[in-house]
PDB file of C-alpha atoms in Angstrom:
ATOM      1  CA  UNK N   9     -82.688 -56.943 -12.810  1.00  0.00           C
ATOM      2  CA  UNK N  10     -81.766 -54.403 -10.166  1.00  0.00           C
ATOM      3  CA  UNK N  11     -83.314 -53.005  -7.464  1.00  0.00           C
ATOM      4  CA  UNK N  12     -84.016 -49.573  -6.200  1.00  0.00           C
ATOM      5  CA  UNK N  13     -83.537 -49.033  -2.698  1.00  0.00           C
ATOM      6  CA  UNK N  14     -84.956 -46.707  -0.445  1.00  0.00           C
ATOM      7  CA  UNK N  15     -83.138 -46.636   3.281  1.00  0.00           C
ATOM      8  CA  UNK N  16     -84.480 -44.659   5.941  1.00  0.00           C
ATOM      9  CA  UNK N  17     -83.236 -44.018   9.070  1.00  0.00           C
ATOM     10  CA  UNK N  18     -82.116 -41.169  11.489  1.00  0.00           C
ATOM     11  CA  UNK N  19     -78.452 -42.275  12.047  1.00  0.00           C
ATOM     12  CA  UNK N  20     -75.985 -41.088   8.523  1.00  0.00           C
ATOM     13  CA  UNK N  21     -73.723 -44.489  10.172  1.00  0.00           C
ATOM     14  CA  UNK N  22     -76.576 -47.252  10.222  1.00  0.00           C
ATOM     15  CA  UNK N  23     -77.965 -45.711   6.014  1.00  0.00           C
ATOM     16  CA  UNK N  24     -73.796 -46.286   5.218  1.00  0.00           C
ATOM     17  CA  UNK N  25     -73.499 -49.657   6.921  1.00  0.00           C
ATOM     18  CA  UNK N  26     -76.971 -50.746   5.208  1.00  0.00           C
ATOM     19  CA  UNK N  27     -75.989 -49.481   2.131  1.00  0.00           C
ATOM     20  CA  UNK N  28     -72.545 -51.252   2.470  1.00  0.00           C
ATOM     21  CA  UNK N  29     -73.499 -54.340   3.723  1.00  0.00           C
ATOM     22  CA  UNK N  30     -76.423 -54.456   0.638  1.00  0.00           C
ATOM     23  CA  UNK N  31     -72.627 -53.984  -1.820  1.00  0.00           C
ATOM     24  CA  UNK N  32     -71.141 -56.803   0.190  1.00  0.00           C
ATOM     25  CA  UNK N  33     -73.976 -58.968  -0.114  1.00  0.00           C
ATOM     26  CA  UNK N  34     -74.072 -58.550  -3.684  1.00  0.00           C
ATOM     27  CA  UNK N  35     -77.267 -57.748  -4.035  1.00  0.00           C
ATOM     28  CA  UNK N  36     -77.926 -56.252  -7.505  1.00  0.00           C
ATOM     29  CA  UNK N  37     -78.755 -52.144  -7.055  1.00  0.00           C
ATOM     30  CA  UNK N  38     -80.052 -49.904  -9.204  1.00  0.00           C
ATOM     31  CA  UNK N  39     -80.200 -46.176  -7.615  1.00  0.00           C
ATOM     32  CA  UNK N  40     -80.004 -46.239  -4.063  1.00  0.00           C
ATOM     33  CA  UNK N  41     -81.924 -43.481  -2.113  1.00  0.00           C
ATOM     34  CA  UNK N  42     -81.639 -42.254   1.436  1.00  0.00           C
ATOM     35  CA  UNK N  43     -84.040 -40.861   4.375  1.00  0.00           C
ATOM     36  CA  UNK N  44     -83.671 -39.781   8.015  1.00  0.00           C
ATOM     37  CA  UNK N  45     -87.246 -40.165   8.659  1.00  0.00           C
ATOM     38  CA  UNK N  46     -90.798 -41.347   7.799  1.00  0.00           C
ATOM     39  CA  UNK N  47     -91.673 -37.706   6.236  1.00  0.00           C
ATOM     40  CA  UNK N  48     -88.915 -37.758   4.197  1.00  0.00           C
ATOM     41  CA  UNK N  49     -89.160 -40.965   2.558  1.00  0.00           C
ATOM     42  CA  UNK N  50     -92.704 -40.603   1.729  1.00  0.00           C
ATOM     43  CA  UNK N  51     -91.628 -37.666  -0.825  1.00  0.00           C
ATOM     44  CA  UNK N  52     -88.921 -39.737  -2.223  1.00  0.00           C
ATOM     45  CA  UNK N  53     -92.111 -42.761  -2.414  1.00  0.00           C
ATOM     46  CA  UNK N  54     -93.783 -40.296  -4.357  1.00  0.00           C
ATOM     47  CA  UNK N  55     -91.951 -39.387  -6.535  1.00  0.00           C
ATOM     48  CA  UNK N  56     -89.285 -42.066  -7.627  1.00  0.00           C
ATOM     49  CA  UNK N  57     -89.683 -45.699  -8.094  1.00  0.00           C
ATOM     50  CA  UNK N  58     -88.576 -47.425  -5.150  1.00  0.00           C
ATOM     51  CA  UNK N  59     -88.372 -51.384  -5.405  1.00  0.00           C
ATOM     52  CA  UNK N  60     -87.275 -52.352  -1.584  1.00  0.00           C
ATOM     53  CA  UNK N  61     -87.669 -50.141   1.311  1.00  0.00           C
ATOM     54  CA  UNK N  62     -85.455 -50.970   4.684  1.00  0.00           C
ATOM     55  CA  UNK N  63     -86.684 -48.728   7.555  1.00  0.00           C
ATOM     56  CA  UNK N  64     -85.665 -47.903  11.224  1.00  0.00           C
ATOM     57  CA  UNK N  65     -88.734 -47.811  13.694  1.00  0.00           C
ATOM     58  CA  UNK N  66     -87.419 -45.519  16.251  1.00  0.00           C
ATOM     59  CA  UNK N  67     -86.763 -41.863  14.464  1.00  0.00           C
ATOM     60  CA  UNK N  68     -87.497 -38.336  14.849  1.00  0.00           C
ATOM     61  CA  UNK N  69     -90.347 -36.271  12.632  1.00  0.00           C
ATOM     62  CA  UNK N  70     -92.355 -39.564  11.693  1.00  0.00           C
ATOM     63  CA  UNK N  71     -91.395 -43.258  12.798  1.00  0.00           C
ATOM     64  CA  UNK N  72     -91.047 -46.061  10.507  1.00  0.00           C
ATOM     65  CA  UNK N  73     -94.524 -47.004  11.794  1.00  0.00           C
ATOM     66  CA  UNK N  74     -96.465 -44.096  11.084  1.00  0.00           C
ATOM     67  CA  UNK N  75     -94.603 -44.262   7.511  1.00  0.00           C
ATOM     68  CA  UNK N  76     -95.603 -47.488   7.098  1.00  0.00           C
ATOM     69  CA  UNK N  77     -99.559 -46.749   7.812  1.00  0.00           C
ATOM     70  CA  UNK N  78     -99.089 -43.612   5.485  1.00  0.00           C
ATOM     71  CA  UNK N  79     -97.833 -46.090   2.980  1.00  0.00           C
ATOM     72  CA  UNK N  80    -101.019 -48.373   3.501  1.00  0.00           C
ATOM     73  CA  UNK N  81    -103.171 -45.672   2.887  1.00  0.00           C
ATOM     74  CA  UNK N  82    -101.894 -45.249  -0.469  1.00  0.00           C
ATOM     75  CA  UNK N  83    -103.239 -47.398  -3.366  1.00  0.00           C
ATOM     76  CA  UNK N  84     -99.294 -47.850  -4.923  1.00  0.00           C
ATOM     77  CA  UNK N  85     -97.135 -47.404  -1.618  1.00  0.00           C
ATOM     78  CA  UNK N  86     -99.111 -50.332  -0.105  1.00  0.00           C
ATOM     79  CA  UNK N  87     -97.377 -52.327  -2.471  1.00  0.00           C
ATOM     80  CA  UNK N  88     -93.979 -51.521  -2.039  1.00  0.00           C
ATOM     81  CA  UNK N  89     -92.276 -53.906   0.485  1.00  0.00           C
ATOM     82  CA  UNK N  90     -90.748 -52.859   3.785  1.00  0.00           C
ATOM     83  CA  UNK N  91     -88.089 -54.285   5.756  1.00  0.00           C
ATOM     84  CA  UNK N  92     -87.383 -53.392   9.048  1.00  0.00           C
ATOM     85  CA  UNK N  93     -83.967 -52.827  10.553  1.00  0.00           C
ATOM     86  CA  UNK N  94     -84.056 -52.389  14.455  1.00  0.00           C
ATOM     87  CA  UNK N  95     -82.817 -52.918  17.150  1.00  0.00           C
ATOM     88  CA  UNK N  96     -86.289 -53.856  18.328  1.00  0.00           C
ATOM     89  CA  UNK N  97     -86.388 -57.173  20.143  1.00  0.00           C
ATOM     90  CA  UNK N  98     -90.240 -57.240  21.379  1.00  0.00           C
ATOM     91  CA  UNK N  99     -92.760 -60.183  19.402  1.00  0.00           C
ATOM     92  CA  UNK N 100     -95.453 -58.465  20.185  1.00  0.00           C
ATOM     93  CA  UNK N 101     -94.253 -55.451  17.952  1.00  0.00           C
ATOM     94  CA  UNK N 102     -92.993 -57.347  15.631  1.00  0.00           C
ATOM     95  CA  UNK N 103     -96.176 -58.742  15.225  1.00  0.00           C
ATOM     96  CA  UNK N 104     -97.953 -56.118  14.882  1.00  0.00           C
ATOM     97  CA  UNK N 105     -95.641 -54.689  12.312  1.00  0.00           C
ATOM     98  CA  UNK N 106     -96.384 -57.806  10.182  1.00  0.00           C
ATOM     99  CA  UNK N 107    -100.223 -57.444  10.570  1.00  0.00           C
ATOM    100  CA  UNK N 108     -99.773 -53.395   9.382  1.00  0.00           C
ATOM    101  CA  UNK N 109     -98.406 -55.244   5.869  1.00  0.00           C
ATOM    102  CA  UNK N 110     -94.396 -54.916   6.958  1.00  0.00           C
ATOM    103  CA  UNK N 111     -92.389 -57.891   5.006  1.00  0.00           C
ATOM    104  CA  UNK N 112     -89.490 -58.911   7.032  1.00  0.00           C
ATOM    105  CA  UNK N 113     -87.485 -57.537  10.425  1.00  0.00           C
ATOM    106  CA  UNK N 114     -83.863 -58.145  11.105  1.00  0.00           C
ATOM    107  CA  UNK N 115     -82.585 -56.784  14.024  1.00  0.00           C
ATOM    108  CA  UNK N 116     -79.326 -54.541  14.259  1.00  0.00           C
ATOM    109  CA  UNK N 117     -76.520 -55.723  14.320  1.00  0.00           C
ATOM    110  CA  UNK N 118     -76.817 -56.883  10.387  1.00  0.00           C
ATOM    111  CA  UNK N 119     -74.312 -58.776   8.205  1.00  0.00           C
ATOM    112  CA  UNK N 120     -74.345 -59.468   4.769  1.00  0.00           C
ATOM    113  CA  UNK N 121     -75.527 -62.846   5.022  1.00  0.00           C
ATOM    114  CA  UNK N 122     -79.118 -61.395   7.006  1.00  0.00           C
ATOM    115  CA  UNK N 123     -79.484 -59.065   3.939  1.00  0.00           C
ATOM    116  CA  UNK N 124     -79.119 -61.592   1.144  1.00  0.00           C
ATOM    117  CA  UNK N 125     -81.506 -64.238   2.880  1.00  0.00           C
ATOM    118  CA  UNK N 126     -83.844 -61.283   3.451  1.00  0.00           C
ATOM    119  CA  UNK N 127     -83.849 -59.871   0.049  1.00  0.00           C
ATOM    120  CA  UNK N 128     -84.502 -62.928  -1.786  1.00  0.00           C
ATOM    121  CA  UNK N 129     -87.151 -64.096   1.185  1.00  0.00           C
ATOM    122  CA  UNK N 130     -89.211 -60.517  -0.096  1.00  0.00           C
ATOM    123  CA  UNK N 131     -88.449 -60.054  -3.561  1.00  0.00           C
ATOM    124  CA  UNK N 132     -87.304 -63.680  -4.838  1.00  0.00           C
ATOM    125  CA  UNK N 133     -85.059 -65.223  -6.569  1.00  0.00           C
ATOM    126  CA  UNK N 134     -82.341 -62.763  -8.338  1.00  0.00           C
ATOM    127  CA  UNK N 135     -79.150 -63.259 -10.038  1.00  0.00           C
ATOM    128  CA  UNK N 136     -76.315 -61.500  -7.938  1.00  0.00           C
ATOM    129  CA  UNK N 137     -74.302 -58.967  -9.781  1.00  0.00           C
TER     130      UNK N 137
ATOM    131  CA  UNK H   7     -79.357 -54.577  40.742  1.00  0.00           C
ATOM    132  CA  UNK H   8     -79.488 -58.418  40.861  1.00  0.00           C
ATOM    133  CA  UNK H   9     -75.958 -59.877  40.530  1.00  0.00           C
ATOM    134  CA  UNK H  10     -77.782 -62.217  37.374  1.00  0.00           C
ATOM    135  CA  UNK H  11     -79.298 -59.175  35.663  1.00  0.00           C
ATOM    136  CA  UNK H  12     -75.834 -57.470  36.636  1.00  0.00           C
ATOM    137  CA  UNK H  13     -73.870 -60.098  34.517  1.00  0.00           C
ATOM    138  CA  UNK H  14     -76.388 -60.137  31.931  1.00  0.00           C
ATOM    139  CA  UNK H  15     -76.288 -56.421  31.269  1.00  0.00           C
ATOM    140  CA  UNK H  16     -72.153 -57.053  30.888  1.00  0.00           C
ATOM    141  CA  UNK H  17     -72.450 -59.770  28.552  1.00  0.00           C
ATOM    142  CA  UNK H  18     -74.579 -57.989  26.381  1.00  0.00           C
ATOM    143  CA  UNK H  19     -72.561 -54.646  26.382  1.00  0.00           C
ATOM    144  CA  UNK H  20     -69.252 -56.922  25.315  1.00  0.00           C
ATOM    145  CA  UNK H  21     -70.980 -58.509  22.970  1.00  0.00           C
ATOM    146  CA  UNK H  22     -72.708 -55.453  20.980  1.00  0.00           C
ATOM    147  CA  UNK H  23     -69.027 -53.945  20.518  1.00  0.00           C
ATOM    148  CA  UNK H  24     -67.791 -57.269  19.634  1.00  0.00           C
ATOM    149  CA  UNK H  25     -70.836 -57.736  17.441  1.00  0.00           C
ATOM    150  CA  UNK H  26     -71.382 -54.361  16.664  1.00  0.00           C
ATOM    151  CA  UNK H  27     -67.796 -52.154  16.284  1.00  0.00           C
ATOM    152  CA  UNK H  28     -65.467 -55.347  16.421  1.00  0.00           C
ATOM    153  CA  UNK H  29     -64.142 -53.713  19.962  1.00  0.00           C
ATOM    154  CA  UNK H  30     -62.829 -56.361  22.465  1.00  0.00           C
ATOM    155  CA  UNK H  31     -64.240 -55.270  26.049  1.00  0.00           C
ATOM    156  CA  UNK H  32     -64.260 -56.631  29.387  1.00  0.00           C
ATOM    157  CA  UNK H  33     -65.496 -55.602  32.812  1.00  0.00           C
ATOM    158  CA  UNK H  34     -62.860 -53.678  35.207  1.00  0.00           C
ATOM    159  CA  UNK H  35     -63.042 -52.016  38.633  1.00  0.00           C
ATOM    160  CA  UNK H  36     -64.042 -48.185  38.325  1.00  0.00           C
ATOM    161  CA  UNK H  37     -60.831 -47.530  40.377  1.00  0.00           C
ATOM    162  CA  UNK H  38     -59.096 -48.791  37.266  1.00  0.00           C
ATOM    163  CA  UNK H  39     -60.717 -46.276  35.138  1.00  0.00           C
ATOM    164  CA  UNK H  40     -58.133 -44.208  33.563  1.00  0.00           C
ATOM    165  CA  UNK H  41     -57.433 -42.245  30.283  1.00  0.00           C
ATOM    166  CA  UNK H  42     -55.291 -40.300  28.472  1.00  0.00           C
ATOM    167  CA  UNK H  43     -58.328 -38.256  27.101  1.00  0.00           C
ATOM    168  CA  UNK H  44     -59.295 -35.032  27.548  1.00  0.00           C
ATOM    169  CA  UNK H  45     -62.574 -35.192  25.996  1.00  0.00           C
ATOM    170  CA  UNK H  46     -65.434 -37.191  26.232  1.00  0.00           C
ATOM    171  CA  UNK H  47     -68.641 -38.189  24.841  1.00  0.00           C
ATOM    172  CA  UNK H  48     -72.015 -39.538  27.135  1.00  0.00           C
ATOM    173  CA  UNK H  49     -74.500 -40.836  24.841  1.00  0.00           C
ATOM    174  CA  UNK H  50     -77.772 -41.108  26.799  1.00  0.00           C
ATOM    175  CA  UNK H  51     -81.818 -42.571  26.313  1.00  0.00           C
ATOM    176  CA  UNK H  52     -84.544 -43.026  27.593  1.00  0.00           C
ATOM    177  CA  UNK H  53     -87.589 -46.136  27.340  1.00  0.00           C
ATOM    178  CA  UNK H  54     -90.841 -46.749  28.415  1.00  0.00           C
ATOM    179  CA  UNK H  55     -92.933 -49.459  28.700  1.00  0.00           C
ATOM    180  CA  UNK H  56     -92.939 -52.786  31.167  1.00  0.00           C
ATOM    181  CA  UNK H  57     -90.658 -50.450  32.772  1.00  0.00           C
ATOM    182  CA  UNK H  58     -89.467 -47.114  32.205  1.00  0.00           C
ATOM    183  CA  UNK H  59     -85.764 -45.734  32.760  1.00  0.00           C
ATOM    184  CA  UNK H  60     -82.800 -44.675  31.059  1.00  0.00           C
ATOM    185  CA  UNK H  61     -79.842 -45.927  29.913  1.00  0.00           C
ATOM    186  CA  UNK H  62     -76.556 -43.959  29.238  1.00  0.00           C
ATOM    187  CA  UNK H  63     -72.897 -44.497  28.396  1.00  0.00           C
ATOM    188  CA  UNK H  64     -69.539 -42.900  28.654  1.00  0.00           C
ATOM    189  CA  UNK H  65     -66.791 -42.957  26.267  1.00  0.00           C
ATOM    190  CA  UNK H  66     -63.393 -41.124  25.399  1.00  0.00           C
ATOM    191  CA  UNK H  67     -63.723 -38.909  22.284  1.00  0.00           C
ATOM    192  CA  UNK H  68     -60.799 -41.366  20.645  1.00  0.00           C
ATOM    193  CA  UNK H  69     -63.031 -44.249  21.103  1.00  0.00           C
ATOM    194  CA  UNK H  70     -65.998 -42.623  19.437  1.00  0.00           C
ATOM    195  CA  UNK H  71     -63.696 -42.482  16.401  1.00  0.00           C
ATOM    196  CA  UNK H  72     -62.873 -46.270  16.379  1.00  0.00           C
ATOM    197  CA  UNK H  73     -66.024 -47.100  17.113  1.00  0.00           C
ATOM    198  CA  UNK H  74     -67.520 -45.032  14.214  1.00  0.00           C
ATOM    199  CA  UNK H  75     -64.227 -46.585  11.617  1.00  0.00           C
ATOM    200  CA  UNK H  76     -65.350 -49.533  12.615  1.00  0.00           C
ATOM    201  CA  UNK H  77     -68.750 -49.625  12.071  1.00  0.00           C
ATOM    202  CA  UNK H  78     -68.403 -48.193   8.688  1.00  0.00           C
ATOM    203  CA  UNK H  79     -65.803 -50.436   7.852  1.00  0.00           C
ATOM    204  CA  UNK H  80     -63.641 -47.326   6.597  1.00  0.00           C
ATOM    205  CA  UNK H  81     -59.717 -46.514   7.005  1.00  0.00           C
ATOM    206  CA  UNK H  82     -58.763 -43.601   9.400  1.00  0.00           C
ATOM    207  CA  UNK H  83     -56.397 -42.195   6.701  1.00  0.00           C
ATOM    208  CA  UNK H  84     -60.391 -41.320   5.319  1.00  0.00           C
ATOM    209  CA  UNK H  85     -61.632 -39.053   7.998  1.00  0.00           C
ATOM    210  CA  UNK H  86     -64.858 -38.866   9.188  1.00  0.00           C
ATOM    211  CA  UNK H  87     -67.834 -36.176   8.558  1.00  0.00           C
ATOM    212  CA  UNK H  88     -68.386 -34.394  11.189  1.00  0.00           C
ATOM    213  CA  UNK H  89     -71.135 -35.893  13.758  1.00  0.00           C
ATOM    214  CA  UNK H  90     -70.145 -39.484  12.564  1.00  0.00           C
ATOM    215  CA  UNK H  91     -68.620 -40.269  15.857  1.00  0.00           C
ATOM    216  CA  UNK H  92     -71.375 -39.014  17.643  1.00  0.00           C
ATOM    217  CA  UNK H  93     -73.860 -41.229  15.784  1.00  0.00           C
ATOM    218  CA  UNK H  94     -71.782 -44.671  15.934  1.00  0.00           C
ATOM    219  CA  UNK H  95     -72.205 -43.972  19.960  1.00  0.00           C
ATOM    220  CA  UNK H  96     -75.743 -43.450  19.451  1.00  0.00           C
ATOM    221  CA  UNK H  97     -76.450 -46.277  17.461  1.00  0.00           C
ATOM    222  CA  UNK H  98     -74.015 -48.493  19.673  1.00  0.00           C
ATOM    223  CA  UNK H  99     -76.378 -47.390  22.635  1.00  0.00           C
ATOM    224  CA  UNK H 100     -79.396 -48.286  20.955  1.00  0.00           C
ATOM    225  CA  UNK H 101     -78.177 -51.457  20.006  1.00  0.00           C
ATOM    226  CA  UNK H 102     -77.389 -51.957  23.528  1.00  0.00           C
ATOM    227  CA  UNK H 103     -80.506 -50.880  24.880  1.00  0.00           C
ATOM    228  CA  UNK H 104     -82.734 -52.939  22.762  1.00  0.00           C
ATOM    229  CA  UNK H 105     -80.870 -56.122  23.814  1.00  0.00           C
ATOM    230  CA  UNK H 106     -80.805 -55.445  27.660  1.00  0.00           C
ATOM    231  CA  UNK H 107     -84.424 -54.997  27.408  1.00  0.00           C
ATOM    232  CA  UNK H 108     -85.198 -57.553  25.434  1.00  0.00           C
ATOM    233  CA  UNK H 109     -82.549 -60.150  27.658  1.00  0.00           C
ATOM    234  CA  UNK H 110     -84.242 -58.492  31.037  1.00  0.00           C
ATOM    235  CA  UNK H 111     -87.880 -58.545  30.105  1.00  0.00           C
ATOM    236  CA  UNK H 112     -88.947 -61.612  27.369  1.00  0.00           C
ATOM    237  CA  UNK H 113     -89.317 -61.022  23.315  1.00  0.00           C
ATOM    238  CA  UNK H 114     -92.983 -60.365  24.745  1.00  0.00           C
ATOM    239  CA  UNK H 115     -92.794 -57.259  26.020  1.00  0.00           C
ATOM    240  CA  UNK H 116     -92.943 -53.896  24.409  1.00  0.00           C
ATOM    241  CA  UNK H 117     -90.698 -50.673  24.675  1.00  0.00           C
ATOM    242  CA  UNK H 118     -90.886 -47.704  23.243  1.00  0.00           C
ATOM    243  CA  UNK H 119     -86.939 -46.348  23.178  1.00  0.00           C
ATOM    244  CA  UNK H 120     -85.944 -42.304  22.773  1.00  0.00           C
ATOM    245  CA  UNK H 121     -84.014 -40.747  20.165  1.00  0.00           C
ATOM    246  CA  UNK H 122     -80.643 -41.116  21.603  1.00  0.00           C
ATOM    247  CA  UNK H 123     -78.562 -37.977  22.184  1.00  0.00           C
ATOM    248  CA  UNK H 124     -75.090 -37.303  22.922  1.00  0.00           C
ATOM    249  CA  UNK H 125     -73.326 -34.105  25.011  1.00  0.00           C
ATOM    250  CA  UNK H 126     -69.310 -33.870  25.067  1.00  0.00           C
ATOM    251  CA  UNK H 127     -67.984 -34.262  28.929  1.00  0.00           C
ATOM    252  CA  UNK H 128     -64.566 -32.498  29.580  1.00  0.00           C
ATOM    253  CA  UNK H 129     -62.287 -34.844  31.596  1.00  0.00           C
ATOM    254  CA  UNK H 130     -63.118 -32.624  34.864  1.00  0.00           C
ATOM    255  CA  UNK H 131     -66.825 -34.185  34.259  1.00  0.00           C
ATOM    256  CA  UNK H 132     -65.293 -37.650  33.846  1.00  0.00           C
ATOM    257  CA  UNK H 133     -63.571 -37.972  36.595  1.00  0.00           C
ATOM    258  CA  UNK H 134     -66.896 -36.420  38.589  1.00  0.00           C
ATOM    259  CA  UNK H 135     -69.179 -39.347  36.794  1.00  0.00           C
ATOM    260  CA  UNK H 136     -66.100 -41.904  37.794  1.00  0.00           C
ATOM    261  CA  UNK H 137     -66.892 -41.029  41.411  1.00  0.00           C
ATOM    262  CA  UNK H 138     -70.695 -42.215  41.187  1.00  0.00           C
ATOM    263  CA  UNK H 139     -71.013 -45.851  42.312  1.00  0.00           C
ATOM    264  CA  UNK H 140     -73.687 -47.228  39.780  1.00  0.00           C
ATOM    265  CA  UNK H 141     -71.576 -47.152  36.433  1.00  0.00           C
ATOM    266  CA  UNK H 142     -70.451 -50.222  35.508  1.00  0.00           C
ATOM    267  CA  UNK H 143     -67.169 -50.044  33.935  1.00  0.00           C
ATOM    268  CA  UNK H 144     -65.521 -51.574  31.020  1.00  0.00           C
ATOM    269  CA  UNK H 145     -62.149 -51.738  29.204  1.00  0.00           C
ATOM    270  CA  UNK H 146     -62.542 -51.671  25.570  1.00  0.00           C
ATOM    271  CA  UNK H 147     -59.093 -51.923  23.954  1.00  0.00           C
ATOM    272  CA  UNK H 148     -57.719 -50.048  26.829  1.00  0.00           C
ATOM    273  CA  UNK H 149     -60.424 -47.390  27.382  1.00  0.00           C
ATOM    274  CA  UNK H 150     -62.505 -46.652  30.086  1.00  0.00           C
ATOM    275  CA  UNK H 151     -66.200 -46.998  29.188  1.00  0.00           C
ATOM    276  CA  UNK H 152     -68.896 -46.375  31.737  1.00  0.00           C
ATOM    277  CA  UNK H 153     -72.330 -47.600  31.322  1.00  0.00           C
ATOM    278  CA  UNK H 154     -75.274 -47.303  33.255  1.00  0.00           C
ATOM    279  CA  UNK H 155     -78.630 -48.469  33.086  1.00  0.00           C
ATOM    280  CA  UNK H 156     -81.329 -46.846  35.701  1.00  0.00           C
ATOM    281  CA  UNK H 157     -85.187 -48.243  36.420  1.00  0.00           C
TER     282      UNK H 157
END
């Protein structure tokens, strides 16, 4: 089983550490796809199959947030989980990010070990590669 | 400034790079600021919220390029894309900025933080920022890094 990954934020350094740190962490990957906003990783939701989405909040065009209520509006995106990677620190946000259907937050800096425990905390037990 | 949130602001600028680049720093005297450099990158943001102000931060163009190495965890011998320095210092600010605020004002309250932006600085403009008095300055791995943080 491997999963495709969707990674969407503005910075090209934060999509290679994410997408590094995912290799470290041995998380099994399937095609990996890459965003530097909300707008653009709606057309990729649309039209490939995305497993796992990890998304910045703060970006230029559309923000992970309005991405994510796009997503909600949508009878198949609504289903696809969401992670968000921030460097966010407020509760209250976070809160409300869970209540708009948003999985799990980790906060920037991220190691492999915060991916792994994340990954199988959203999609469940998997078998590393 | 209060001399707590003063300290707190240092300890968490040491320990982004630490956490964030792997880049020992530690607070020095602006007078002690000096660099070999002839360029220079200010990476700068703004938030709003509980409180609204800016945050910004000075580096040596060098620095940038460690910073951004060691981030991605690549060798220098592999070059880096142009902008990739740039962005490290942007995300290193961010990181920053989230933490102050967060370490300043409770995991209650809310911020909404700018797209952070960078503009080169030639060492003439260096020197000029290393005469204004509310910089606080750091050594990281023997470069001068000024950071500010303005309510």
């Amino acid at each position: 089983m491997s999963f495709n990954i969707l990674i969407v934020d503005d910075s090209k350094t934060i999509r290679s550490v994410i997408k590094k740190t995912l290799e470290i962490a041995n998380i099994p990957l399937g095609e990996i796809h890459e965003a530097e906003n909300g707008s653009e990783a709606l057309k990729i939701l649309q039209s490939q199959w995305i497993d796992l989405v990890f998304a910045d909040i703060n970006m230029p065009v559309m923000s992970g947030i309005e991405m994510i209520e796009q997503m909600s509006r949508d009878q198949i995106l609504e289903k696809t989980p969401v992670i968000i990677v921030s460097t966010e620190g407020s509760k209250t946000r976070i809160d409300d990010l869970f209540k708009m259907g948003v999985k799990a937050y980790i906060r920037k800096p991220i190691t492999p070990e915060m991916i792994r425990n994340v990954v199988r905390d959203v999609m469940g037990d998997y078998d590393e590669k | 400034m209060k001399n707590d949130d003063r300290a707190l602001i240092i300890k968490v600028c040491c320990d982004v790079f630490e956490q964030l680049a792997f880049l020992f720093a530690e607070e020095i005297d602006m007078d002690e600021a000096e660099s070999s450099s002839e360029s220079f990158y200010q990476a700068f943001m703004t938030f709003t919220g509980e409180q609204k102000g800016s945050v910004d931060i000075v580096v040596p163009s060098e620095l940038t390029q460690n910073l951004a190495y060691n981030i991605l965890g690549t060798d220098p011998t592999d070059g880096l894309a142009p902008g990739t320095a740039e962005d490290a210092l942007k995300e290193l600010l961010n990181t920053i900025c989230g933490r102050i605020l967060t370490s300043l004002y409770g995991d209650m309250a809310v911020f909404d933080l700018s797209v952070p932006q960078t503009i080169s600085l030639s060492l003439e403009q260096f020197k000029s920022l290393a005469e204004t008095s509310d910089y606080i300055t750091f050594d990281v791995e023997s470069n001068p890094v000024f950071f500010r943080i303005v309510f």
